[in-house]
């Protein structure tokens, strides 16, 4: 079967691999769509902190059931999505009901080979029916669920002021779900085109393009109070550190980004605000279900978010171009 593998940073190749043999507790899925996410771009660039090479990327997956265990609720031909965070079910985090930060987590496309291939076999517990949505939408559930999870972590309430810094796909997902909670949402990004998408397509309240006057502009927008909740989805240590200054008194700062760096902040300012600092990792089954419901209800413009697509065999040629800001990629889908 055709498989695209990242042999080393900057090097993608299409190879042939044997079709996987399904184990007794697994579902064999014929992969049909793979979303390209910031994690994949970091892998390609060599800046993903949890990865070793070579690696088959791809964790935003939808497909069709090829084989299922006897007695399974899934049947051949069913359209499904895959939850890519394979948790152990027994560690301290899993026992607390937080498998998204499992101590032994194996994320498809990061810790183990992912879905840039024709078939993948995964434990049945991580395969779900994508009832009522299409293959494209099913492949977009995962990045939207990450945004949904971060908003749930912050316990965003109606009427709160929310700032999302870095509005790539994850930041846009966060902004969408904060808006659905009834918040007044401001987005901040270095790319004017992304800010425009948030304003014109996603209906966000305010948009700010990064500049030397950013903090003053945010102060004006909030009458000097700054934000009840700030979400960082930049992937930039410098931006993460700046974000501490955008949190209002009694506010919450949620770090969605994962960076290979130590983050520092001013302790007196942190305490003066009684800031709540949260990490947000991956998503849960409940988050996926919330996103699925929102898509079915027509609350998320998935077609507008999908800006690029390519066939699997063409990916080694097109992906390098997608990494450039001027490409304007929001969500790219690989089609099999």
PDB file of N, CA and C in Angstrom, residues 81 128-134 137-138 140-142 144-145 148 176-177 180-181 284-302:
ATOM      1  N   UNK A  81     -14.360   8.236  12.260  1.00  0.00           N
ATOM      2  CA  UNK A  81     -13.192   9.050  12.596  1.00  0.00           C
ATOM      3  C   UNK A  81     -12.397   8.314  13.658  1.00  0.00           C
ATOM      4  N   UNK A 128     -14.715   5.691  15.984  1.00  0.00           N
ATOM      5  CA  UNK A 128     -16.074   6.125  16.257  1.00  0.00           C
ATOM      6  C   UNK A 128     -16.839   6.382  14.952  1.00  0.00           C
ATOM      7  N   UNK A 129     -18.127   6.090  14.924  1.00  0.00           N
ATOM      8  CA  UNK A 129     -18.923   6.376  13.729  1.00  0.00           C
ATOM      9  C   UNK A 129     -19.077   7.878  13.511  1.00  0.00           C
ATOM     10  N   UNK A 130     -18.904   8.311  12.282  1.00  0.00           N
ATOM     11  CA  UNK A 130     -19.043   9.732  11.938  1.00  0.00           C
ATOM     12  C   UNK A 130     -20.442   9.963  11.375  1.00  0.00           C
ATOM     13  N   UNK A 131     -21.429   9.577  12.134  1.00  0.00           N
ATOM     14  CA  UNK A 131     -22.818   9.625  11.676  1.00  0.00           C
ATOM     15  C   UNK A 131     -23.252  11.066  11.410  1.00  0.00           C
ATOM     16  N   UNK A 132     -23.802  11.283  10.226  1.00  0.00           N
ATOM     17  CA  UNK A 132     -24.386  12.582   9.904  1.00  0.00           C
ATOM     18  C   UNK A 132     -23.436  13.605   9.336  1.00  0.00           C
ATOM     19  N   UNK A 133     -22.166  13.257   9.144  1.00  0.00           N
ATOM     20  CA  UNK A 133     -21.214  14.184   8.530  1.00  0.00           C
ATOM     21  C   UNK A 133     -20.421  13.444   7.456  1.00  0.00           C
ATOM     22  N   UNK A 134     -19.734  14.206   6.608  1.00  0.00           N
ATOM     23  CA  UNK A 134     -18.967  13.609   5.532  1.00  0.00           C
ATOM     24  C   UNK A 134     -17.529  13.322   5.911  1.00  0.00           C
ATOM     25  N   UNK A 137     -15.432  16.518   6.794  1.00  0.00           N
ATOM     26  CA  UNK A 137     -15.744  17.033   8.124  1.00  0.00           C
ATOM     27  C   UNK A 137     -15.212  16.114   9.218  1.00  0.00           C
ATOM     28  N   UNK A 138     -15.303  14.809   8.989  1.00  0.00           N
ATOM     29  CA  UNK A 138     -14.826  13.854   9.996  1.00  0.00           C
ATOM     30  C   UNK A 138     -13.330  13.985  10.219  1.00  0.00           C
ATOM     31  N   UNK A 140     -11.756  16.714  10.123  1.00  0.00           N
ATOM     32  CA  UNK A 140     -11.511  18.004  10.758  1.00  0.00           C
ATOM     33  C   UNK A 140     -11.938  18.016  12.225  1.00  0.00           C
ATOM     34  N   UNK A 141     -12.490  16.926  12.695  1.00  0.00           N
ATOM     35  CA  UNK A 141     -12.958  16.873  14.077  1.00  0.00           C
ATOM     36  C   UNK A 141     -11.834  17.088  15.077  1.00  0.00           C
ATOM     37  N   UNK A 142     -10.663  16.512  14.807  1.00  0.00           N
ATOM     38  CA  UNK A 142      -9.608  16.483  15.826  1.00  0.00           C
ATOM     39  C   UNK A 142      -9.088  17.876  16.169  1.00  0.00           C
ATOM     40  N   UNK A 144     -10.556  20.711  15.702  1.00  0.00           N
ATOM     41  CA  UNK A 144     -11.643  21.455  16.335  1.00  0.00           C
ATOM     42  C   UNK A 144     -11.835  21.026  17.783  1.00  0.00           C
ATOM     43  N   UNK A 145     -11.649  19.723  18.053  1.00  0.00           N
ATOM     44  CA  UNK A 145     -11.802  19.213  19.421  1.00  0.00           C
ATOM     45  C   UNK A 145     -10.737  19.774  20.346  1.00  0.00           C
ATOM     46  N   UNK A 148     -12.026  23.091  21.312  1.00  0.00           N
ATOM     47  CA  UNK A 148     -13.159  22.874  22.208  1.00  0.00           C
ATOM     48  C   UNK A 148     -12.683  22.523  23.613  1.00  0.00           C
ATOM     49  N   UNK A 176     -13.722  29.799  17.731  1.00  0.00           N
ATOM     50  CA  UNK A 176     -15.076  29.349  17.391  1.00  0.00           C
ATOM     51  C   UNK A 176     -15.828  28.900  18.627  1.00  0.00           C
ATOM     52  N   UNK A 177     -15.183  28.078  19.450  1.00  0.00           N
ATOM     53  CA  UNK A 177     -15.902  27.523  20.596  1.00  0.00           C
ATOM     54  C   UNK A 177     -16.041  28.541  21.728  1.00  0.00           C
ATOM     55  N   UNK A 180     -19.061  30.398  20.615  1.00  0.00           N
ATOM     56  CA  UNK A 180     -20.265  29.608  20.851  1.00  0.00           C
ATOM     57  C   UNK A 180     -20.674  29.605  22.319  1.00  0.00           C
ATOM     58  N   UNK A 181     -19.711  29.868  23.215  1.00  0.00           N
ATOM     59  CA  UNK A 181     -20.016  29.988  24.641  1.00  0.00           C
ATOM     60  C   UNK A 181     -20.574  31.364  25.002  1.00  0.00           C
ATOM     61  N   UNK A 284     -10.750  15.094  24.580  1.00  0.00           N
ATOM     62  CA  UNK A 284     -11.386  13.892  25.114  1.00  0.00           C
ATOM     63  C   UNK A 284     -12.529  13.448  24.215  1.00  0.00           C
ATOM     64  N   UNK A 285     -13.067  12.283  24.518  1.00  0.00           N
ATOM     65  CA  UNK A 285     -14.226  11.791  23.773  1.00  0.00           C
ATOM     66  C   UNK A 285     -15.356  12.807  23.816  1.00  0.00           C
ATOM     67  N   UNK A 286     -15.562  13.416  24.986  1.00  0.00           N
ATOM     68  CA  UNK A 286     -16.639  14.400  25.133  1.00  0.00           C
ATOM     69  C   UNK A 286     -16.429  15.596  24.210  1.00  0.00           C
ATOM     70  N   UNK A 287     -15.183  16.035  24.049  1.00  0.00           N
ATOM     71  CA  UNK A 287     -14.893  17.157  23.161  1.00  0.00           C
ATOM     72  C   UNK A 287     -15.221  16.794  21.716  1.00  0.00           C
ATOM     73  N   UNK A 288     -14.822  15.608  21.288  1.00  0.00           N
ATOM     74  CA  UNK A 288     -15.145  15.166  19.933  1.00  0.00           C
ATOM     75  C   UNK A 288     -16.653  15.138  19.720  1.00  0.00           C
ATOM     76  N   UNK A 289     -17.386  14.658  20.713  1.00  0.00           N
ATOM     77  CA  UNK A 289     -18.846  14.590  20.592  1.00  0.00           C
ATOM     78  C   UNK A 289     -19.456  15.985  20.505  1.00  0.00           C
ATOM     79  N   UNK A 290     -18.917  16.932  21.276  1.00  0.00           N
ATOM     80  CA  UNK A 290     -19.414  18.310  21.213  1.00  0.00           C
ATOM     81  C   UNK A 290     -19.177  18.911  19.832  1.00  0.00           C
ATOM     82  N   UNK A 291     -17.998  18.657  19.270  1.00  0.00           N
ATOM     83  CA  UNK A 291     -17.699  19.171  17.937  1.00  0.00           C
ATOM     84  C   UNK A 291     -18.617  18.534  16.901  1.00  0.00           C
ATOM     85  N   UNK A 292     -18.811  17.229  17.007  1.00  0.00           N
ATOM     86  CA  UNK A 292     -19.689  16.522  16.077  1.00  0.00           C
ATOM     87  C   UNK A 292     -21.087  17.135  16.100  1.00  0.00           C
ATOM     88  N   UNK A 293     -21.589  17.412  17.282  1.00  0.00           N
ATOM     89  CA  UNK A 293     -22.917  18.015  17.414  1.00  0.00           C
ATOM     90  C   UNK A 293     -22.954  19.405  16.789  1.00  0.00           C
ATOM     91  N   UNK A 294     -21.878  20.184  16.997  1.00  0.00           N
ATOM     92  CA  UNK A 294     -21.826  21.539  16.447  1.00  0.00           C
ATOM     93  C   UNK A 294     -21.793  21.509  14.918  1.00  0.00           C
ATOM     94  N   UNK A 295     -21.059  20.572  14.338  1.00  0.00           N
ATOM     95  CA  UNK A 295     -21.011  20.463  12.872  1.00  0.00           C
ATOM     96  C   UNK A 295     -22.378  20.061  12.338  1.00  0.00           C
ATOM     97  N   UNK A 296     -22.989  19.082  12.969  1.00  0.00           N
ATOM     98  CA  UNK A 296     -24.326  18.660  12.531  1.00  0.00           C
ATOM     99  C   UNK A 296     -25.328  19.800  12.587  1.00  0.00           C
ATOM    100  N   UNK A 297     -25.147  20.688  13.573  1.00  0.00           N
ATOM    101  CA  UNK A 297     -26.066  21.814  13.742  1.00  0.00           C
ATOM    102  C   UNK A 297     -25.738  22.981  12.813  1.00  0.00           C
ATOM    103  N   UNK A 298     -24.694  22.836  12.001  1.00  0.00           N
ATOM    104  CA  UNK A 298     -24.324  23.881  11.061  1.00  0.00           C
ATOM    105  C   UNK A 298     -23.647  25.081  11.690  1.00  0.00           C
ATOM    106  N   UNK A 299     -23.016  24.887  12.843  1.00  0.00           N
ATOM    107  CA  UNK A 299     -22.422  25.999  13.587  1.00  0.00           C
ATOM    108  C   UNK A 299     -20.962  26.261  13.230  1.00  0.00           C
ATOM    109  N   UNK A 300     -20.363  25.381  12.426  1.00  0.00           N
ATOM    110  CA  UNK A 300     -18.936  25.523  12.092  1.00  0.00           C
ATOM    111  C   UNK A 300     -18.778  25.501  10.568  1.00  0.00           C
ATOM    112  N   UNK A 301     -18.176  26.540   9.977  1.00  0.00           N
ATOM    113  CA  UNK A 301     -18.040  26.605   8.511  1.00  0.00           C
ATOM    114  C   UNK A 301     -16.877  25.754   8.004  1.00  0.00           C
ATOM    115  N   UNK A 302     -17.021  24.443   8.111  1.00  0.00           N
ATOM    116  CA  UNK A 302     -15.914  23.549   7.779  1.00  0.00           C
ATOM    117  C   UNK A 302     -15.442  23.707   6.334  1.00  0.00           C
TER     118      UNK A 302
END
